[in-house]
Amino acid sequence: MVITVTGGAGFIGSNFIFHMMKKYPDYRIICLDKLTYAGNLSTLDAVKDNKNFRFVKADICDREAVYKLFEEEKPDILVNFAAESHVDRSIENPDVFLQTNIMGTAVLADACRKYGIKRYHQVSTDEVYGDLPLDRPDLLFTEKTPIHASSPYSSSKAAADLLVLAYNRTYQLPVTVSRCSNNYGPYQFPEKLIPLMIANALNDKPLPVYGEGINVRDWLYVEDHCTAVDLVIHKGRVGEVYNIGGHNEMRNIDIVKLICKELGKSESLIKYVEDRKGHDMRYAIDPTKIHDELGWLPETKFEDGIKKTIGWYLENKTWWETIISGEYRSYYNKMYGSKC
Ligand code: NAD
Ligand code: TYD
């Protein structure tokens, strides 16, 4: 089996490569990644010398490079993690989100049509459903919830979902889509809530909480997401969408306070700052379909997952310190400089 993993030098893609190479040592895994600010080749150090692994630096929008890879490797499965993934950046500059998330997906789907594929899997997000009200805890996103995206990021992901599902109907491309809730765990870029708060707390810097901190996200440990995608690509039904989430809704402020407690830092570091534009209030996934059809259940409880994650950031300071001392510093100053 040959699997191409796009975006494999990023957070979830790299964890997925580790998961797959451990579980299926005979599979050949090709990672195609542009190495944007969010991609980090050093993340893949542990697998780079494995004879069944190949890294290709390329942009998913580069049709020639993608077709060349298909001619060389003839993948059986393609799992598309490659994306611009940060909502705040999409509010600042939507253009690159439309390019990568929509046009890049089109190039990958075209390559699969041209050269053939057993499965094209699109890694998507619960954010395509928009948000839920805080005062209706009974409401959850199911696969039948209408698409109602709020940000340039989520609307670009929604467009990509619609496109690949249209390729299934029109060209019978064997497509699956998974829509996951917020992930956390090792190798997450420190611009996202959990690693940003861990890094700032460790450096005794202000912890910038947007608005009142009452927005709710449904957190899933990254390894559980990888297990779900593994199941969907092997056993999921073609043309179907699968929601992935762990019934673990938490308010941002409670997560930040928990990180302070775990690290022995004072909550006085918390600084309430201007809210995100169009900030989604609540995400919550109903994972009944993937549970009933594929037997998937999350294994990591949040209280264990957050300890493991904090432990990882403590043990791997060089990984994230290199990031926050580089080009990321100007992003941070631009986004938070006047706020904190
Ligand atoms: P990430 O930003 O950490 O990594 C993205 C990776 O894609 C990076 O390695 C980057 O270099 C690569 N990339 C970006 N543009 C590219 C291009 N044009 N060509 C090739 N490679 C390119 O993202 P992540 O958090 O690992 O998310 C992975 C996927 O999962 C995304 O599609 C995202 O929408 C989805 N998702 C993420 C979450 C989450 O909580 N992080 C939740 C649900 C879904
Ligand atoms: P984020 O990790 O960016 O994921 P997403 O926006 O895709 O859910 O943000 C998670 C939540 O944390 C979101 O409600 C915004 C909030 N947040 C802050 O309060 N402060 C921050 O510095 C960041 C990055 C996020």
CSV table of C-alpha atoms and ligand atoms in Angstrom, one decimal:
chain,number,residue,atom,x,y,z
A,1,MET,CA,0.0,0.0,0.0
A,2,VAL,CA,1.3,3.4,-1.0
A,3,ILE,CA,-0.1,6.4,0.9
A,4,THR,CA,0.5,10.0,0.1
A,5,VAL,CA,0.1,12.3,3.1
A,6,THR,CA,-0.1,16.0,2.2
A,7,GLY,CA,0.7,18.5,4.9
A,8,GLY,CA,2.6,15.8,6.8
A,9,ALA,CA,5.2,18.2,8.2
A,10,GLY,CA,2.4,20.0,10.2
A,11,PHE,CA,0.8,19.1,13.5
A,12,ILE,CA,-1.8,16.5,12.7
A,13,GLY,CA,-0.2,15.2,9.5
A,14,SER,CA,3.1,14.4,11.3
A,15,ASN,CA,1.2,12.6,14.1
A,16,PHE,CA,-0.7,10.7,11.4
A,17,ILE,CA,2.6,9.6,9.7
A,18,PHE,CA,4.0,8.4,13.0
A,19,HIS,CA,0.8,6.5,13.7
A,20,MET,CA,0.7,4.9,10.3
A,21,MET,CA,4.4,3.9,10.1
A,22,LYS,CA,4.2,2.3,13.5
A,23,LYS,CA,0.9,0.4,12.8
A,24,TYR,CA,1.6,-0.5,9.2
A,25,PRO,CA,5.4,-0.9,8.9
A,26,ASP,CA,5.0,-2.4,5.3
A,27,TYR,CA,3.2,0.6,3.9
A,28,ARG,CA,5.1,3.2,1.9
A,29,ILE,CA,4.4,6.7,3.1
A,30,ILE,CA,5.1,9.7,0.9
A,31,CYS,CA,4.8,13.1,2.7
A,32,LEU,CA,4.2,16.0,0.3
A,33,ASP,CA,4.5,19.4,2.0
A,34,LYS,CA,5.4,22.9,1.0
A,35,LEU,CA,7.0,23.7,4.3
A,36,THR,CA,5.1,26.9,5.0
A,37,TYR,CA,5.7,28.7,8.3
A,38,ALA,CA,3.6,25.8,9.8
A,39,GLY,CA,5.6,23.0,8.4
A,40,ASN,CA,8.7,21.8,10.1
A,41,LEU,CA,11.0,19.2,8.6
A,42,SER,CA,12.7,18.5,11.9
A,43,THR,CA,9.3,17.2,13.2
A,44,LEU,CA,9.8,14.2,10.8
A,45,ASP,CA,13.4,13.4,12.1
A,46,ALA,CA,12.2,10.1,13.7
A,47,VAL,CA,11.0,8.7,10.3
A,48,LYS,CA,13.2,10.4,7.8
A,49,ASP,CA,15.6,7.5,7.4
A,50,ASN,CA,13.0,4.8,7.2
A,51,LYS,CA,13.2,3.0,3.8
A,52,ASN,CA,9.4,3.2,3.5
A,53,PHE,CA,9.3,6.9,3.9
A,54,ARG,CA,9.9,9.7,1.4
A,55,PHE,CA,9.6,13.4,1.8
A,56,VAL,CA,8.8,15.7,-1.2
A,57,LYS,CA,8.9,19.4,-0.8
A,58,ALA,CA,6.1,20.7,-3.0
A,59,ASP,CA,3.0,22.9,-3.1
A,60,ILE,CA,-0.3,21.1,-3.5
A,61,CYS,CA,-1.3,24.0,-5.9
A,62,ASP,CA,1.7,23.0,-8.2
A,63,ARG,CA,-0.1,20.7,-10.7
A,64,GLU,CA,3.2,19.7,-12.4
A,65,ALA,CA,4.8,18.7,-9.1
A,66,VAL,CA,1.7,16.8,-7.9
A,67,TYR,CA,1.3,14.9,-11.2
A,68,LYS,CA,5.0,14.0,-11.2
A,69,LEU,CA,4.6,12.5,-7.7
A,70,PHE,CA,1.6,10.5,-8.9
A,71,GLU,CA,3.6,9.2,-11.9
A,72,GLU,CA,6.6,8.2,-9.7
A,73,GLU,CA,4.7,6.7,-6.7
A,74,LYS,CA,1.2,5.7,-8.0
A,75,PRO,CA,-0.4,6.1,-4.6
A,76,ASP,CA,-3.3,3.9,-3.5
A,77,ILE,CA,-4.5,6.4,-1.0
A,78,LEU,CA,-4.2,10.1,-0.6
A,79,VAL,CA,-4.9,11.8,2.7
A,80,ASN,CA,-5.0,15.6,2.4
A,81,PHE,CA,-4.0,17.4,5.6
A,82,ALA,CA,-2.3,20.3,3.7
A,83,ALA,CA,-4.0,23.5,4.5
A,84,GLU,CA,-3.7,27.0,5.9
A,85,SER,CA,-5.2,26.2,9.2
A,86,HIS,CA,-5.3,29.3,11.5
A,87,VAL,CA,-8.5,31.3,11.8
A,88,ASP,CA,-6.7,34.5,12.9
A,89,ARG,CA,-4.4,34.5,9.9
A,90,SER,CA,-7.4,33.9,7.6
A,91,ILE,CA,-9.0,37.1,9.0
A,92,GLU,CA,-5.8,39.0,8.2
A,93,ASN,CA,-5.2,37.5,4.8
A,94,PRO,CA,-7.8,35.2,3.2
A,95,ASP,CA,-6.1,34.9,-0.2
A,96,VAL,CA,-3.6,32.2,0.6
A,97,PHE,CA,-6.4,30.2,2.3
A,98,LEU,CA,-8.4,30.2,-0.9
A,99,GLN,CA,-5.4,29.2,-2.9
A,100,THR,CA,-4.2,26.3,-0.8
A,101,ASN,CA,-7.4,25.1,0.7
A,102,ILE,CA,-9.6,25.3,-2.4
A,103,MET,CA,-7.3,25.4,-5.4
A,104,GLY,CA,-4.8,23.0,-3.9
A,105,THR,CA,-7.6,20.5,-3.1
A,106,ALA,CA,-8.8,20.7,-6.7
A,107,VAL,CA,-5.3,19.9,-8.0
A,108,LEU,CA,-5.0,16.9,-5.7
A,109,ALA,CA,-8.5,15.6,-6.7
A,110,ASP,CA,-7.6,16.1,-10.4
A,111,ALA,CA,-4.4,14.1,-10.0
A,112,CYS,CA,-6.5,11.3,-8.4
A,113,ARG,CA,-8.9,11.4,-11.4
A,114,LYS,CA,-6.1,11.4,-13.9
A,115,TYR,CA,-3.9,8.7,-12.4
A,116,GLY,CA,-6.5,6.7,-10.4
A,117,ILE,CA,-6.8,6.2,-6.7
A,118,LYS,CA,-8.4,3.7,-4.3
A,119,ARG,CA,-9.3,6.5,-1.9
A,120,TYR,CA,-9.0,10.2,-1.6
A,121,HIS,CA,-9.5,11.4,1.9
A,122,GLN,CA,-10.2,15.0,2.8
A,123,VAL,CA,-9.3,16.0,6.3
A,124,SER,CA,-11.8,18.7,7.2
A,125,THR,CA,-13.1,20.5,10.3
A,126,ASP,CA,-16.2,20.9,12.4
A,127,GLU,CA,-15.8,24.7,11.7
A,128,VAL,CA,-17.6,24.2,8.4
A,129,TYR,CA,-20.9,23.9,10.3
A,130,GLY,CA,-20.5,27.4,11.8
A,131,ASP,CA,-21.2,27.6,15.5
A,132,LEU,CA,-23.8,26.6,18.1
A,133,PRO,CA,-25.3,28.7,20.9
A,134,LEU,CA,-24.0,28.5,24.4
A,135,ASP,CA,-27.4,28.1,25.9
A,136,ARG,CA,-28.4,25.0,23.9
A,137,PRO,CA,-26.1,22.2,25.2
A,138,ASP,CA,-28.5,19.7,23.6
A,139,LEU,CA,-27.5,20.8,20.1
A,140,LEU,CA,-24.5,19.0,18.4
A,141,PHE,CA,-23.1,19.0,14.9
A,142,THR,CA,-24.1,15.9,13.0
A,143,GLU,CA,-23.1,15.1,9.4
A,144,LYS,CA,-26.6,16.4,8.3
A,145,THR,CA,-26.0,19.9,9.9
A,146,PRO,CA,-26.0,22.4,7.1
A,147,ILE,CA,-22.7,24.0,6.1
A,148,HIS,CA,-22.7,27.5,7.6
A,149,ALA,CA,-19.0,28.6,7.8
A,150,SER,CA,-18.1,31.8,9.6
A,151,SER,CA,-14.4,32.6,8.8
A,152,PRO,CA,-12.4,32.8,5.6
A,153,TYR,CA,-10.6,29.6,7.0
A,154,SER,CA,-13.8,27.6,7.6
A,155,SER,CA,-15.4,28.8,4.4
A,156,SER,CA,-12.4,27.7,2.4
A,157,LYS,CA,-12.5,24.3,4.1
A,158,ALA,CA,-16.2,24.0,3.4
A,159,ALA,CA,-15.6,24.8,-0.3
A,160,ALA,CA,-13.0,22.0,-0.5
A,161,ASP,CA,-15.4,19.6,1.1
A,162,LEU,CA,-18.1,20.4,-1.4
A,163,LEU,CA,-15.6,20.1,-4.2
A,164,VAL,CA,-14.4,16.6,-3.4
A,165,LEU,CA,-18.0,15.4,-2.7
A,166,ALA,CA,-18.9,16.8,-6.2
A,167,TYR,CA,-16.0,14.9,-7.7
A,168,ASN,CA,-17.4,11.8,-6.1
A,169,ARG,CA,-20.9,12.3,-7.6
A,170,THR,CA,-19.7,13.6,-11.0
A,171,TYR,CA,-16.6,11.5,-11.7
A,172,GLN,CA,-17.1,8.7,-9.1
A,173,LEU,CA,-13.9,9.6,-7.4
A,174,PRO,CA,-13.7,7.4,-4.3
A,175,VAL,CA,-13.8,10.1,-1.7
A,176,THR,CA,-14.3,10.3,2.0
A,177,VAL,CA,-14.4,13.4,4.2
A,178,SER,CA,-13.8,13.6,8.0
A,179,ARG,CA,-14.7,16.7,10.0
A,180,CYS,CA,-12.9,16.8,13.3
A,181,SER,CA,-13.1,19.1,16.4
A,182,ASN,CA,-10.2,21.0,17.9
A,183,ASN,CA,-7.0,18.8,18.3
A,184,TYR,CA,-4.3,19.2,20.8
A,185,GLY,CA,-1.1,17.3,21.5
A,186,PRO,CA,2.6,17.2,20.5
A,187,TYR,CA,4.0,19.3,17.6
A,188,GLN,CA,1.1,21.8,17.5
A,189,PHE,CA,2.3,25.1,16.2
A,190,PRO,CA,2.5,27.6,19.1
A,191,GLU,CA,0.0,30.1,17.5
A,192,LYS,CA,-3.0,27.8,18.5
A,193,LEU,CA,-4.6,28.2,21.9
A,194,ILE,CA,-3.1,25.3,23.9
A,195,PRO,CA,0.6,25.5,22.8
A,196,LEU,CA,0.5,29.3,22.8
A,197,MET,CA,-0.7,29.4,26.4
A,198,ILE,CA,1.9,26.7,27.5
A,199,ALA,CA,4.8,28.6,25.8
A,200,ASN,CA,3.7,32.0,27.2
A,201,ALA,CA,3.1,30.6,30.7
A,202,LEU,CA,6.6,29.0,30.7
A,203,ASN,CA,8.1,32.3,29.7
A,204,ASP,CA,5.9,34.2,32.3
A,205,LYS,CA,4.3,36.2,29.4
A,206,PRO,CA,0.7,37.4,29.4
A,207,LEU,CA,-1.9,34.8,28.4
A,208,PRO,CA,-4.1,36.6,25.9
A,209,VAL,CA,-7.7,35.3,26.2
A,210,TYR,CA,-10.1,36.6,23.5
A,211,GLY,CA,-13.3,38.3,24.7
A,212,GLU,CA,-14.6,36.9,27.9
A,213,GLY,CA,-13.0,33.4,27.4
A,214,ILE,CA,-16.4,31.7,27.4
A,215,ASN,CA,-16.2,30.3,23.9
A,216,VAL,CA,-16.4,26.5,23.9
A,217,ARG,CA,-14.4,24.1,21.8
A,218,ASP,CA,-14.7,20.2,21.8
A,219,TRP,CA,-11.1,19.1,22.4
A,220,LEU,CA,-9.7,15.8,21.0
A,221,TYR,CA,-6.2,14.3,21.6
A,222,VAL,CA,-4.4,14.2,18.2
A,223,GLU,CA,-3.7,10.5,18.4
A,224,ASP,CA,-7.4,9.8,18.6
A,225,HIS,CA,-8.0,11.8,15.4
A,226,CYS,CA,-5.3,9.8,13.7
A,227,THR,CA,-6.9,6.5,14.7
A,228,ALA,CA,-10.2,7.8,13.3
A,229,VAL,CA,-8.7,8.8,9.9
A,230,ASP,CA,-7.0,5.4,9.8
A,231,LEU,CA,-10.4,3.7,10.2
A,232,VAL,CA,-12.1,5.9,7.7
A,233,ILE,CA,-9.5,5.4,4.9
A,234,HIS,CA,-9.6,1.6,5.4
A,235,LYS,CA,-13.3,0.9,6.3
A,236,GLY,CA,-15.3,4.1,5.7
A,237,ARG,CA,-17.9,4.2,3.0
A,238,VAL,CA,-17.1,6.0,-0.2
A,239,GLY,CA,-19.0,9.3,-0.6
A,240,GLU,CA,-19.6,9.7,3.1
A,241,VAL,CA,-18.7,12.3,5.7
A,242,TYR,CA,-17.7,11.3,9.2
A,243,ASN,CA,-17.7,13.7,12.2
A,244,ILE,CA,-14.9,13.1,14.7
A,245,GLY,CA,-15.1,14.4,18.2
A,246,GLY,CA,-14.8,13.3,21.8
A,247,HIS,CA,-17.7,14.8,23.8
A,248,ASN,CA,-15.1,17.0,25.5
A,249,GLU,CA,-16.5,20.6,25.5
A,250,MET,CA,-14.5,23.1,27.4
A,251,ARG,CA,-14.5,26.9,27.8
A,252,ASN,CA,-11.2,28.6,26.7
A,253,ILE,CA,-10.8,30.3,30.1
A,254,ASP,CA,-11.0,26.9,31.9
A,255,ILE,CA,-8.3,25.5,29.7
A,256,VAL,CA,-6.0,28.5,30.3
A,257,LYS,CA,-6.6,28.2,34.1
A,258,LEU,CA,-5.9,24.5,33.9
A,259,ILE,CA,-2.6,25.1,32.1
A,260,CYS,CA,-1.6,27.7,34.8
A,261,LYS,CA,-2.4,25.1,37.5
A,262,GLU,CA,-0.4,22.3,35.8
A,263,LEU,CA,2.6,24.6,35.4
A,264,GLY,CA,2.4,26.2,38.8
A,265,LYS,CA,1.9,29.6,37.3
A,266,SER,CA,-0.3,32.4,38.6
A,267,GLU,CA,-3.6,33.2,37.0
A,268,SER,CA,-2.6,36.8,37.1
A,269,LEU,CA,-0.8,36.2,33.8
A,270,ILE,CA,-4.3,35.9,32.2
A,271,LYS,CA,-5.1,39.0,30.1
A,272,TYR,CA,-8.5,39.5,28.5
A,273,VAL,CA,-7.9,41.0,25.1
A,274,GLU,CA,-10.1,42.2,22.2
A,275,ASP,CA,-12.3,39.5,20.8
A,276,ARG,CA,-11.6,37.7,17.4
A,277,LYS,CA,-13.8,39.1,14.6
A,278,GLY,CA,-16.8,36.8,14.0
A,279,HIS,CA,-15.7,34.6,16.8
A,280,ASP,CA,-17.6,31.2,16.8
A,281,MET,CA,-19.2,30.6,20.2
A,282,ARG,CA,-19.4,26.9,20.5
A,283,TYR,CA,-18.4,23.8,18.6
A,284,ALA,CA,-19.6,20.3,19.6
A,285,ILE,CA,-19.5,17.1,17.6
A,286,ASP,CA,-21.9,14.2,17.6
A,287,PRO,CA,-19.6,11.3,16.7
A,288,THR,CA,-22.4,8.6,16.6
A,289,LYS,CA,-21.9,7.8,13.0
A,290,ILE,CA,-18.2,6.9,13.2
A,291,HIS,CA,-18.8,5.0,16.4
A,292,ASP,CA,-21.8,3.0,15.0
A,293,GLU,CA,-20.3,2.3,11.6
A,294,LEU,CA,-16.6,2.0,12.3
A,295,GLY,CA,-16.4,1.3,16.1
A,296,TRP,CA,-14.3,4.4,16.7
A,297,LEU,CA,-14.1,5.8,20.2
A,298,PRO,CA,-11.6,8.3,21.6
A,299,GLU,CA,-9.2,6.7,24.1
A,300,THR,CA,-7.5,9.7,25.7
A,301,LYS,CA,-9.3,11.5,28.5
A,302,PHE,CA,-8.7,15.3,28.5
A,303,GLU,CA,-7.1,15.3,32.0
A,304,ASP,CA,-4.5,12.7,30.7
A,305,GLY,CA,-4.1,14.3,27.3
A,306,ILE,CA,-3.4,17.8,28.6
A,307,LYS,CA,-0.8,16.4,31.0
A,308,LYS,CA,0.9,14.5,28.2
A,309,THR,CA,0.8,17.6,26.0
A,310,ILE,CA,2.3,19.9,28.7
A,311,GLY,CA,5.0,17.2,29.4
A,312,TRP,CA,5.8,17.1,25.7
A,313,TYR,CA,6.3,20.9,25.4
A,314,LEU,CA,8.4,20.8,28.6
A,315,GLU,CA,10.6,18.0,27.1
A,316,ASN,CA,10.8,19.5,23.6
A,317,LYS,CA,11.6,23.1,24.3
A,318,THR,CA,14.1,23.4,21.4
A,319,TRP,CA,11.3,22.5,18.9
A,320,TRP,CA,9.0,25.4,19.9
A,321,GLU,CA,11.6,27.8,21.1
A,322,THR,CA,13.2,27.7,17.7
A,323,ILE,CA,9.8,28.6,16.2
A,324,ILE,CA,9.0,31.4,18.6
A,325,SER,CA,12.4,33.0,18.2
A,326,GLY,CA,12.2,33.1,14.4
A,327,GLU,CA,9.8,34.6,11.8
A,328,TYR,CA,6.9,33.8,14.1
A,329,ARG,CA,8.0,36.6,16.4
A,330,SER,CA,6.8,39.3,13.9
A,331,TYR,CA,3.5,37.6,13.5
A,332,TYR,CA,3.1,37.5,17.3
A,333,ASN,CA,4.0,41.2,17.7
A,334,LYS,CA,1.6,42.1,14.9
A,335,MET,CA,-1.3,40.1,16.4
A,336,TYR,CA,-0.7,40.7,20.1
A,337,GLY,CA,1.8,43.5,20.4
A,338,SER,CA,-0.8,46.2,21.1
A,339,LYS,CA,-3.1,43.9,23.1
A,340,CYS,CA,-0.7,42.5,25.7
B,1,NAD,P1,-0.9,22.9,10.4
B,1,NAD,O1,-1.0,24.3,10.1
B,1,NAD,O2,-0.1,22.5,11.7
B,1,NAD,O3,-0.1,22.1,9.2
B,1,NAD,C1,-0.4,22.3,7.9
B,1,NAD,C2,0.7,21.7,7.0
B,1,NAD,O4,0.3,21.9,5.6
B,1,NAD,C3,2.1,22.3,7.2
B,1,NAD,O5,3.1,21.3,7.3
B,1,NAD,C4,2.3,23.2,5.9
B,1,NAD,O6,3.6,23.3,5.6
B,1,NAD,C5,1.5,22.4,4.9
B,1,NAD,N1,1.0,23.2,3.8
B,1,NAD,C6,0.3,24.4,3.9
B,1,NAD,N2,0.1,24.8,2.7
B,1,NAD,C7,0.6,23.9,1.8
B,1,NAD,C8,0.6,23.8,0.4
B,1,NAD,N3,0.1,24.8,-0.4
B,1,NAD,N4,1.1,22.7,-0.2
B,1,NAD,C9,1.6,21.7,0.6
B,1,NAD,N5,1.7,21.8,1.9
B,1,NAD,C10,1.1,22.9,2.5
B,1,NAD,O7,-2.3,22.2,10.4
B,1,NAD,P2,-2.9,21.1,11.3
B,1,NAD,O8,-3.5,21.7,12.5
B,1,NAD,O9,-2.0,19.9,11.4
B,1,NAD,O10,-4.2,20.7,10.4
B,1,NAD,C11,-4.1,19.7,9.4
B,1,NAD,C12,-5.5,19.6,8.7
B,1,NAD,O11,-6.5,19.2,9.7
B,1,NAD,C13,-6.0,20.9,8.1
B,1,NAD,O12,-6.6,20.5,6.9
B,1,NAD,C14,-7.0,21.4,9.0
B,1,NAD,O13,-7.9,22.2,8.4
B,1,NAD,C15,-7.5,20.2,9.6
B,1,NAD,N6,-8.1,20.3,11.0
B,1,NAD,C16,-7.3,20.8,12.0
B,1,NAD,C17,-7.8,20.8,13.3
B,1,NAD,C18,-6.9,21.3,14.4
B,1,NAD,O14,-7.4,21.4,15.6
B,1,NAD,N7,-5.7,21.6,14.3
B,1,NAD,C19,-9.1,20.3,13.6
B,1,NAD,C20,-9.8,19.8,12.5
B,1,NAD,C21,-9.3,19.8,11.2
B,2,TYD,P1,-7.6,28.2,18.1
B,2,TYD,O1,-6.6,27.3,18.8
B,2,TYD,O2,-7.0,29.3,17.2
B,2,TYD,O3,-8.6,27.2,17.3
B,2,TYD,P2,-10.0,27.6,16.5
B,2,TYD,O4,-10.1,29.0,16.4
B,2,TYD,O5,-9.8,26.9,15.2
B,2,TYD,O6,-11.0,26.9,17.4
B,2,TYD,O7,-8.5,28.9,19.2
B,2,TYD,C1,-9.2,28.1,20.1
B,2,TYD,C2,-10.1,29.1,20.9
B,2,TYD,O8,-9.2,29.9,21.7
B,2,TYD,C3,-10.9,30.1,20.1
B,2,TYD,O9,-12.1,30.3,20.7
B,2,TYD,C4,-10.0,31.4,20.1
B,2,TYD,C5,-9.3,31.3,21.5
B,2,TYD,N1,-8.0,31.9,21.6
B,2,TYD,C6,-7.7,32.8,22.6
B,2,TYD,O10,-8.6,33.2,23.4
B,2,TYD,N2,-6.5,33.4,22.6
B,2,TYD,C7,-5.5,33.1,21.7
B,2,TYD,O11,-4.4,33.7,21.8
B,2,TYD,C8,-5.8,32.1,20.7
B,2,TYD,C9,-4.8,31.7,19.7
B,2,TYD,C10,-7.1,31.6,20.7
